[in-house]
Short mmCIF file of C-alpha atoms in Angstrom, two decimals:
data_model
loop_
_atom_site.label_atom_id
_atom_site.label_comp_id
_atom_site.label_asym_id
_atom_site.label_seq_id
_atom_site.Cartn_x
_atom_site.Cartn_y
_atom_site.Cartn_z
CA MET E 1 113.18 175.68 149.89
CA ALA E 2 117.16 174.91 148.28
CA ARG E 3 117.29 172.19 150.66
CA ARG E 4 113.57 170.40 149.01
CA ARG E 5 115.62 171.40 145.44
CA ARG E 6 119.67 169.47 146.47
CA VAL E 7 117.35 166.43 147.49
CA ARG E 8 114.91 166.09 144.51
CA LEU E 9 118.58 166.40 142.51
CA LEU E 10 120.00 163.81 144.75
CA LEU E 11 117.16 161.48 143.56
CA ALA E 12 117.65 162.56 140.13
CA VAL E 13 121.31 161.54 140.00
CA ILE E 14 120.53 158.39 142.24
CA GLY E 15 117.85 157.55 139.23
CA LEU E 16 119.95 158.23 136.36
CA ALA E 17 123.05 155.97 138.16
CA VAL E 18 120.78 152.93 138.63
CA ALA E 19 119.24 153.17 135.54
CA LEU E 20 122.41 153.52 133.75
CA ALA E 21 123.73 150.36 136.09
CA ALA E 22 120.67 148.46 134.60
CA LEU E 23 121.55 149.27 131.39
CA LEU E 24 125.11 147.57 131.21
CA LEU E 25 124.47 144.59 133.19
CA LEU E 26 121.73 144.16 129.50
CA GLN E 27 124.36 144.94 127.62
CA ARG E 28 126.57 142.15 129.36
CA HIS E 29 123.71 140.19 129.38
CA GLU E 30 122.96 140.17 126.18
CA ARG E 31 126.56 139.95 124.70
CA GLY E 32 127.38 137.42 126.88
CA ALA E 33 123.65 135.74 125.65
CA ARG E 34 125.11 136.21 121.79
CA SER E 35 128.25 134.69 122.57
CA GLU E 36 127.09 131.40 124.38
CA LEU E 37 127.01 128.42 121.98
CA ALA E 38 125.46 125.45 124.12
CA THR E 39 122.37 124.64 125.25
CA ILE E 40 121.14 125.62 128.63
CA ALA E 41 120.79 123.35 131.22
CA GLY E 42 118.08 120.28 131.32
CA LEU E 43 117.56 121.07 128.44
CA ARG E 44 115.78 117.48 126.15
CA LEU E 45 115.25 116.92 122.35
CA ALA E 46 112.16 114.79 122.31
CA GLY E 47 113.05 113.11 124.94
CA GLN E 48 116.75 113.19 125.28
CA PRO E 49 118.36 115.22 127.44
CA VAL E 50 121.06 117.76 125.18
CA GLY E 51 121.95 120.67 127.99
CA GLY E 52 125.05 122.15 127.91
CA LEU E 53 126.00 121.23 124.56
CA ASP E 54 128.05 123.39 122.08
CA ALA E 55 127.52 123.26 118.45
CA ALA E 56 130.02 121.11 117.55
CA GLY E 57 128.88 118.40 120.27
CA LEU E 58 125.78 118.93 118.69
CA GLN E 59 126.63 118.18 115.44
CA ARG E 60 128.29 114.79 117.00
CA MET E 61 125.31 113.62 118.35
CA LEU E 62 122.59 114.77 116.69
CA PRO E 63 123.13 112.83 113.13
CA ARG E 64 123.87 109.80 115.70
CA LEU E 65 120.18 110.42 117.00
CA ALA E 66 118.96 110.92 113.34
CA ARG E 67 119.82 107.30 112.30
CA GLN E 68 118.60 105.70 115.26
CA ARG E 69 115.05 107.58 115.04
CA ALA E 70 114.70 106.71 111.37
CA ALA E 71 112.87 103.94 111.53
CA GLN E 72 110.49 105.57 114.73
CA ARG E 73 106.83 105.23 114.13
CA VAL E 74 104.16 107.22 113.69
CA LEU E 75 100.56 106.14 114.67
CA LEU E 76 97.53 106.97 112.60
CA ARG E 77 94.43 107.10 114.12
CA TRP E 78 91.22 107.22 112.19
CA ALA E 79 87.48 106.81 113.20
CA ALA E 80 87.66 102.98 112.30
CA GLY E 81 90.75 101.56 112.32
CA GLN E 82 94.06 102.51 112.82
CA ARG E 83 97.86 101.91 110.77
CA SER E 84 101.47 102.47 112.57
CA VAL E 85 103.36 103.62 110.03
CA ALA E 86 107.61 104.43 109.24
CA LEU E 87 108.64 108.53 109.44
CA SER E 88 110.22 108.41 106.09
CA ALA E 89 107.35 106.24 104.55
CA LEU E 90 104.87 109.23 105.51
CA GLY E 91 107.56 111.70 103.46
CA PHE E 92 109.36 113.03 106.77
CA GLY E 93 113.01 113.46 107.55
CA LEU E 94 114.72 114.57 110.56
CA ASP E 95 117.19 117.65 110.16
CA PRO E 96 120.33 117.34 112.59
CA ALA E 97 121.11 121.12 111.11
CA LEU E 98 118.04 123.32 111.75
CA THR E 99 117.41 120.86 114.91
CA ALA E 100 120.93 122.16 115.91
CA ALA E 101 119.58 125.92 115.47
CA ALA E 102 116.64 125.83 117.94
CA LEU E 103 118.66 123.89 120.63
CA LEU E 104 120.43 126.80 120.44
CA SER E 105 118.06 129.44 120.26
CA VAL E 106 116.49 128.15 123.34
CA GLY E 107 117.13 130.90 126.55
CA HIS E 108 119.54 132.48 124.12
CA ALA E 109 117.16 135.24 123.06
CA GLY E 110 118.65 138.23 124.29
CA SER E 111 116.31 139.24 126.64
CA TRP E 112 117.03 138.84 130.43
CA LEU E 113 113.59 137.69 131.70
CA PRO E 114 112.10 135.75 129.45
CA ASP E 115 115.00 133.87 128.70
CA ARG E 116 115.92 133.42 132.93
CA LEU E 117 112.95 131.99 133.14
CA LEU E 118 113.08 129.18 130.19
CA ARG E 119 116.60 128.82 132.34
CA TRP E 120 114.71 128.11 135.52
CA GLN E 121 111.98 126.02 133.39
CA ALA E 122 114.91 123.94 131.43
CA ARG E 123 116.96 123.03 134.63
CA ARG E 124 113.36 121.21 136.21
CA GLY E 125 112.52 119.09 133.07
CA ARG E 126 109.93 121.56 131.72
CA VAL E 127 111.16 122.29 128.22
CA GLU E 128 111.21 120.20 125.35
CA VAL E 129 112.43 120.75 121.56
CA PRO E 130 110.81 118.63 119.03
CA TRP E 131 112.96 117.67 115.63
CA GLN E 132 113.01 120.08 112.73
CA LEU E 133 111.26 117.96 109.95
CA THR E 134 111.85 117.95 105.78
CA LEU E 135 108.68 117.04 104.11
CA ASP E 136 108.63 115.64 100.37
CA GLN E 137 105.15 116.43 99.47
CA ALA E 138 105.05 114.89 97.24
CA GLN E 139 105.84 110.85 98.67
CA ALA E 140 103.82 112.31 101.36
CA LEU E 141 100.29 112.86 99.14
CA ARG E 142 101.04 109.62 97.82
CA PHE E 143 100.57 108.07 101.02
CA PHE E 144 97.69 109.36 102.08
CA GLU E 145 96.00 109.05 98.77
CA ARG E 146 96.97 105.16 98.91
CA LEU E 147 95.52 105.49 102.11
CA ALA E 148 92.35 106.67 100.94
CA GLU E 149 92.00 104.06 98.00
CA ALA E 150 92.14 101.55 101.36
CA ILE E 151 90.29 103.06 104.27
CA ASP E 152 87.39 105.05 102.43
CA ARG E 153 83.76 103.37 102.61
CA ASP E 154 80.48 104.46 100.09
CA PRO E 155 77.40 105.49 101.39
CA ALA E 156 75.56 101.46 102.01
CA ALA E 157 72.30 102.17 99.37
CA PRO E 158 69.72 99.93 101.44
CA ARG E 159 69.11 96.44 100.15
CA LEU E 160 66.53 93.99 100.09
CA ASP E 161 66.89 90.18 100.57
CA LEU E 162 64.86 88.59 98.54
CA THR E 163 65.38 85.35 99.98
CA ARG E 164 63.76 86.30 103.44
CA GLN E 165 62.43 89.74 102.16
CA ARG E 166 64.21 92.03 104.58
CA LEU E 167 64.83 95.32 104.11
CA ARG E 168 68.47 95.87 105.26
CA PRO E 169 69.18 99.45 106.31
CA GLY E 170 71.86 101.74 104.58
CA ARG E 171 74.58 103.14 105.74
CA ALA E 172 76.63 105.79 106.30
CA GLY E 173 79.89 106.00 104.69
CA TYR E 174 83.44 108.32 104.97
CA ARG E 175 86.07 109.59 102.91
CA LEU E 176 89.91 110.70 104.17
CA GLU E 177 91.25 113.19 101.77
CA PRO E 178 94.39 113.47 101.36
CA LEU E 179 96.12 117.36 102.09
CA ARG E 180 93.24 117.85 104.73
CA ALA E 181 95.31 114.30 106.51
CA LEU E 182 98.64 115.86 105.54
CA ALA E 183 99.04 119.02 106.90
CA THR E 184 97.04 118.13 110.52
CA THR E 185 100.21 114.93 110.01
CA GLU E 186 102.42 117.34 109.80
CA ALA E 187 101.58 119.74 112.73
CA ALA E 188 100.98 116.85 114.96
CA LEU E 189 104.63 115.54 113.53
CA ARG E 190 106.11 119.15 114.11
CA SER E 191 104.55 119.72 117.45
CA GLY E 192 106.78 116.82 118.64
CA HIS E 193 103.21 113.91 118.51
CA SER E 194 104.09 110.58 117.62
CA GLU E 195 100.17 110.04 117.03
CA VAL E 196 98.28 111.26 114.93
CA GLU E 197 94.10 111.58 114.45
CA LEU E 198 93.03 111.72 110.87
CA PRO E 199 90.19 113.62 109.93
CA LEU E 200 87.39 112.21 108.02
CA LEU E 201 84.63 113.27 105.72
CA PRO E 202 81.57 112.21 106.65
CA LEU E 203 79.15 110.96 103.42
CA ARG E 204 75.73 110.35 104.49
CA ALA E 205 73.96 107.07 103.97
CA PRO E 206 71.31 107.29 101.01
CA GLU E 207 67.84 107.87 101.89
CA ASP E 208 66.20 104.17 103.37
CA ALA E 209 62.23 102.54 101.95
CA THR E 210 60.69 100.94 103.89
CA LEU E 211 59.82 97.10 103.57
CA ALA E 212 55.82 97.90 103.00
CA ALA E 213 56.51 100.46 100.27
CA LEU E 214 58.33 97.89 98.36
CA ASP E 215 56.03 96.77 95.04
CA ILE E 216 58.52 93.51 93.88
CA ARG E 217 56.43 92.23 91.96
CA HIS E 218 56.62 93.17 88.70
CA VAL E 219 59.90 92.73 85.73
CA LEU E 220 60.23 96.00 84.14
CA GLY E 221 63.12 94.41 82.44
CA GLN E 222 65.67 91.27 82.66
CA PHE E 223 68.26 90.11 80.82
CA VAL E 224 69.96 86.44 80.71
CA THR E 225 74.03 85.84 79.37
CA VAL E 226 76.13 82.57 79.84
CA HIS E 227 79.28 81.47 81.23
CA SER E 228 81.32 78.92 81.10
CA GLN E 229 81.69 75.97 84.03
CA ALA E 230 84.77 74.72 82.48
CA ASP E 231 87.36 73.81 85.26
CA VAL E 232 89.78 75.92 83.51
CA ASP E 233 87.43 79.09 84.09
CA ARG E 234 86.63 78.93 87.77
CA ASP E 235 88.25 81.40 88.54
CA ARG E 236 86.47 83.61 86.50
CA ALA E 237 82.89 82.33 88.06
CA HIS E 238 83.95 83.02 91.31
CA ASN E 239 84.66 86.93 90.49
CA LEU E 240 80.42 86.76 89.25
CA ARG E 241 79.38 85.33 92.37
CA LEU E 242 81.22 87.79 94.08
CA VAL E 243 80.97 91.06 92.30
CA ALA E 244 76.18 89.28 91.96
CA GLY E 245 76.51 89.94 95.54
CA ARG E 246 77.75 92.92 96.06
CA ILE E 247 74.91 94.25 94.16
CA ASP E 248 71.97 92.05 94.07
CA GLY E 249 69.08 93.22 95.93
CA ARG E 250 70.20 97.01 95.73
CA VAL E 251 67.24 99.46 96.50
CA LEU E 252 66.89 102.36 94.00
CA PRO E 253 64.51 104.91 95.39
CA PRO E 254 62.75 106.94 92.56
CA GLY E 255 65.08 109.69 91.08
CA ALA E 256 68.16 107.43 92.70
CA ARG E 257 71.31 107.17 91.12
CA PHE E 258 73.27 104.73 91.17
CA SER E 259 77.11 103.22 89.80
CA PHE E 260 78.43 100.08 89.50
CA ASN E 261 81.89 101.13 90.90
CA ALA E 262 81.05 102.63 93.65
CA ALA E 263 78.66 99.87 94.56
CA VAL E 264 81.22 97.28 94.03
CA GLY E 265 83.91 99.23 95.26
CA ALA E 266 87.73 98.31 93.95
CA ARG E 267 88.26 94.74 92.76
CA THR E 268 91.11 93.87 94.35
CA GLU E 269 93.29 90.05 96.13
CA GLU E 270 92.37 91.59 99.77
CA GLN E 271 88.68 91.64 98.51
CA GLY E 272 88.60 88.67 97.48
CA TYR E 273 88.75 88.66 93.76
CA ARG E 274 90.92 86.18 91.42
CA THR E 275 92.87 86.34 88.70
CA ALA E 276 90.97 85.10 85.40
CA ALA E 277 90.65 86.75 81.51
CA VAL E 278 90.21 90.69 81.21
CA ILE E 279 89.61 92.48 78.18
CA GLN E 280 93.03 94.93 77.78
CA GLN E 281 93.91 97.90 75.10
CA GLY E 282 92.36 95.54 72.90
CA GLU E 283 93.15 91.76 74.19
CA LEU E 284 92.76 89.07 76.18
CA VAL E 285 95.03 88.87 78.88
CA ASP E 286 95.33 87.69 82.24
CA GLY E 287 93.59 89.92 85.23
CA MET E 288 92.00 91.02 88.67
CA ALA E 289 88.58 90.29 88.84
CA GLY E 290 87.49 89.35 85.68
CA GLY E 291 83.99 88.42 85.15
CA ALA E 292 82.82 91.85 86.13
CA CYS E 293 82.57 93.09 82.73
CA GLN E 294 79.27 90.62 82.08
CA ILE E 295 77.79 91.25 85.36
CA SER E 296 77.65 94.65 84.70
CA SER E 297 76.76 94.09 80.75
CA THR E 298 74.26 91.94 81.44
CA LEU E 299 73.05 94.59 83.89
CA PHE E 300 73.09 97.38 81.44
CA ALA E 301 71.20 95.41 79.12
CA ALA E 302 68.39 94.37 81.65
CA ALA E 303 68.25 98.15 82.61
CA PHE E 304 68.38 98.85 78.66
CA PHE E 305 65.05 96.77 78.33
CA ALA E 306 63.98 98.36 82.09
CA GLY E 307 63.51 101.56 80.45
CA LEU E 308 66.16 103.60 83.58
CA GLU E 309 68.15 106.05 82.72
CA LEU E 310 71.24 104.90 80.80
CA LEU E 311 73.38 108.24 82.54
CA SER E 312 77.29 106.77 81.06
CA SER E 313 78.27 103.45 80.13
CA ARG E 314 81.47 102.67 77.84
CA PRO E 315 81.43 99.41 74.99
CA HIS E 316 84.37 97.33 75.02
CA THR E 317 87.28 97.40 72.73
CA ILE E 318 86.54 94.17 71.46
CA PRO E 319 82.86 92.80 70.89
CA SER E 320 81.73 90.76 73.38
CA SER E 321 81.24 86.87 72.89
CA TYR E 322 78.39 86.66 75.82
CA ILE E 323 76.21 88.86 75.14
CA ARG E 324 74.90 90.82 71.39
CA LEU E 325 76.91 93.33 70.06
CA GLY E 326 75.54 96.93 71.44
CA LEU E 327 74.16 95.85 74.68
CA ASP E 328 77.96 95.53 76.54
CA ALA E 329 78.95 97.83 79.35
CA ALA E 330 82.91 97.58 80.38
CA VAL E 331 83.33 98.51 84.02
CA ALA E 332 87.34 99.08 84.76
CA TYR E 333 87.91 100.44 89.04
CA PRO E 334 87.67 103.75 88.97
CA GLU E 335 87.58 104.98 86.11
CA THR E 336 84.95 103.13 83.82
CA ASP E 337 82.02 102.93 84.87
CA LEU E 338 78.34 102.08 84.78
CA ARG E 339 76.13 104.61 85.50
CA LEU E 340 72.00 104.07 85.91
CA GLY E 341 68.89 106.22 87.19
CA ASN E 342 65.96 105.37 88.14
CA PRO E 343 63.22 107.73 86.39
CA TYR E 344 60.12 106.71 88.43
CA PRO E 345 58.02 107.92 90.90
CA PHE E 346 58.51 103.96 92.93
CA ALA E 347 61.47 102.33 93.97
CA VAL E 348 63.17 99.82 92.09
CA VAL E 349 65.14 96.72 92.76
CA ILE E 350 68.54 94.82 91.43
CA HIS E 351 68.19 91.49 91.47
CA VAL E 352 70.91 89.01 90.09
CA GLN E 353 71.67 85.49 89.97
CA VAL E 354 74.18 83.49 88.74
CA ALA E 355 73.28 79.73 88.34
CA GLN E 356 73.51 76.81 86.49
CA GLY E 357 76.36 78.47 83.39
CA GLN E 358 73.48 81.86 83.41
CA VAL E 359 74.26 85.40 84.98
CA ARG E 360 70.47 86.89 85.45
CA VAL E 361 69.67 90.65 85.70
CA ALA E 362 65.91 91.40 86.97
CA LEU E 363 65.33 94.41 87.74
CA LEU E 364 61.88 94.64 89.92
CA GLY E 365 59.31 97.09 90.29
CA ARG E 366 55.60 98.51 90.33
CA PRO E 367 54.29 97.82 86.66
CA ARG E 368 56.42 100.07 83.78
CA PRO E 369 54.39 102.87 81.57
CA TRP E 370 56.12 101.47 78.89
CA ARG E 371 53.90 98.85 77.18
CA ARG E 372 57.41 97.08 74.78
CA VAL E 373 60.80 98.47 74.73
CA VAL E 374 62.49 97.34 71.43
CA PHE E 375 66.63 97.19 71.24
CA ARG E 376 67.12 98.38 67.48
CA ARG E 377 70.83 97.82 66.15
CA GLU E 378 71.94 98.40 62.56
CA VAL E 379 76.34 98.34 62.09
CA LYS E 380 76.70 101.60 59.88
CA GLN E 381 80.69 100.85 59.79
CA ARG E 382 82.69 97.94 59.31
CA ASP E 383 86.67 97.71 59.60
CA PRO E 384 89.36 95.10 58.61
CA PHE E 385 92.03 94.32 61.18
CA GLY E 386 95.33 93.72 60.62
CA GLU E 387 98.33 90.99 61.30
CA VAL E 388 100.87 91.97 64.34
CA GLU E 389 103.72 89.15 64.33
CA ARG E 390 105.66 89.49 67.50
CA ARG E 391 107.85 86.45 67.89
CA ASP E 392 108.07 83.55 70.18
CA PRO E 393 112.19 82.36 71.38
CA THR E 394 109.96 78.80 72.55
CA LEU E 395 108.92 77.98 68.75
CA PRO E 396 110.81 75.99 66.52
CA ALA E 397 111.87 78.51 63.42
CA GLY E 398 109.11 79.36 61.03
CA GLN E 399 106.23 78.16 63.24
CA ARG E 400 102.97 80.24 63.32
CA VAL E 401 100.58 80.20 66.13
CA VAL E 402 97.03 82.42 66.30
CA ALA E 403 97.25 83.91 69.39
CA GLN E 404 94.72 85.65 69.20
CA ARG E 405 92.03 86.04 66.69
CA GLY E 406 91.55 89.15 64.69
CA VAL E 407 88.19 90.93 65.30
CA PRO E 408 87.21 94.21 62.97
CA GLY E 409 85.83 97.59 63.94
CA PHE E 410 82.53 98.26 63.89
CA LEU E 411 80.68 101.43 64.48
CA VAL E 412 77.57 101.04 66.02
CA GLN E 413 73.69 103.18 65.29
CA ARG E 414 71.81 101.85 68.37
CA GLN E 415 68.76 102.95 69.64
CA ARG E 416 65.79 102.17 72.01
CA LEU E 417 62.36 103.08 71.79
CA PHE E 418 59.26 104.01 74.04
CA PHE E 419 56.19 102.12 72.87
CA GLY E 420 52.76 103.14 75.00
CA ALA E 421 49.57 101.89 74.23
CA GLY E 422 50.30 103.16 70.60
CA PRO E 423 51.54 101.57 67.36
CA ALA E 424 54.77 103.95 66.85
CA PRO E 425 56.89 104.61 69.52
CA GLU E 426 56.72 107.70 71.63
CA ARG E 427 60.26 107.90 72.74
CA ILE E 428 63.24 106.94 70.56
CA GLU E 429 67.09 107.10 72.48
CA THR E 430 70.01 107.21 69.20
CA ARG E 431 73.60 106.21 70.23
CA LEU E 432 76.63 106.06 67.77
CA LEU E 433 79.14 103.27 69.32
CA ARG E 434 82.89 102.53 67.91
CA TYR E 435 84.16 99.30 68.30
CA ALA E 436 87.74 99.45 66.94
CA VAL E 437 89.61 97.42 64.49
CA ASN E 438 91.89 94.78 66.54
CA PRO E 439 94.84 93.06 65.04
CA GLU E 440 95.16 89.24 64.85
CA ILE E 441 97.59 88.36 67.11
CA VAL E 442 100.42 85.49 65.44
CA ARG E 443 102.84 83.90 67.41
CA VAL E 444 106.19 83.10 65.26
CA GLY E 445 108.66 80.84 66.03
CA VAL E 446 112.58 81.92 65.72
CA GLY E 447 113.49 79.30 67.95
CA PRO E 448 115.70 76.39 67.53
CA PRO E 449 114.69 72.97 66.25
CA PRO E 450 112.82 70.21 69.46
CA ALA E 451 114.89 68.06 70.26
CA PRO E 452 113.43 64.17 69.12
CA GLY E 453 110.83 63.33 70.72
CA ALA E 454 110.00 66.10 72.37
CA PRO E 455 106.51 67.43 72.92
CA VAL E 456 105.73 69.87 69.96
CA GLU E 457 102.85 72.90 70.44
CA ALA E 458 100.90 72.39 66.51
CA PRO E 459 100.53 74.60 64.93
CA SER E 460 96.99 76.32 64.60
CA PRO E 461 94.64 76.25 61.84
CA ARG E 462 93.41 80.15 61.34
CA PRO E 463 90.66 80.14 63.33
CA ALA E 464 87.36 81.42 61.91
CA PRO E 465 86.49 84.95 60.99
CA TYR E 466 84.78 86.94 63.88
CA ARG E 467 80.81 86.83 62.44
CA CYS E 468 79.51 89.84 63.94
CA ASP E 469 75.29 89.37 63.64
CA ALA E 470 76.00 92.51 61.66
CA GLU E 471 72.13 92.71 59.96
CA PRO E 472 69.65 94.81 61.13
CA LEU E 473 68.62 93.51 65.07
CA ALA E 474 65.39 94.18 67.14
CA LEU E 475 65.12 92.71 70.64
CA GLU E 476 61.82 93.70 72.47
CA GLN E 477 60.81 93.40 76.61
#
């Protein structure tokens, strides 16, 4: 019995000694690990060997590597394309100090077994640390917002080829969400990847109509405006044809809504548009895709008489020469839109033609329920314009040239009257439209007298005043 007790006591002492020895070894390892300032052997930084370097060595090496990788490119992929972009253009940067701290922490956690395992794996080239990144979120979001503008594709409604009597089916679209794209890119780059698959939000295609279901024998409403065919206006005429091609043959199923900006898209040089005169802040200036507003205004007028829903429209700041005051509809991508709705139980097809100096829009479908649709307009207020002088050193001192005719401001009441079989209108829609005052702009010469025999710009006569057909006006179809 006593012998058994002595054996148990001896075993307990031996166990305690082993435990104390293990504890001492562990503490020694921890003190050694904390005192080590070198990266473990075999460690790699984004493919670059960095093992055995102390803090000073990393401080010398990492800024140089960061400069070499400053132009590192990231491949962004999405469903329909890809783009190679410099890391810096995305708003990301490489942080040598944070990267050094991350490298020195590998294998130095103070846990014996995990540290030993990491060191064993590192010696076999299996431990790689990514660069630690900085992020300028505002710059990154601006990048992805611009990318979204370039790659977003709106769903395409079905279109009718009126020449071949063939229906082209609709097409699904997609949209890049900048915040989601940034989060996906950041996660991939912080994990050491150089290729990123960007997620896109799918957009369903509008429901297709069938050719058999379309009845386009009747004109619900139409309108014609004229445009210049002079050589100086050829770029504007080009834009007219380009915009018309984007909406000609559009099918609006029953209850559908139409957005001019969604149908036509961004009006950029990459899309084939040219510079021509546009109205901007009350002045006629050269701008991209000049002429688009003539298509939108002609379409608006046709929709007015066709009885379509006028969901959203805005008049120009200057009355347009090609259309009656009150029937114009300004557009500017993406903020100013023309939106229409089809209130009928049948599909409506948009037909646009640009030919022989005319823009013609007809809305085709089954017979409309209205015998007559009337446009009635009355100018309620007329505000006089002033004069703005602009010093021009290219003109001799004292010479005056009218650069832009002044236009009064107008407050216009527009009504749309729907007549059925009876003599009185069954429905009346009324809207007030305001056209801003636009001053007459005069260039005043402040330059030296012209040299003898040099050509001189002739002083311009005062232009004829703008004459709105200000009397009450009624048109009907």
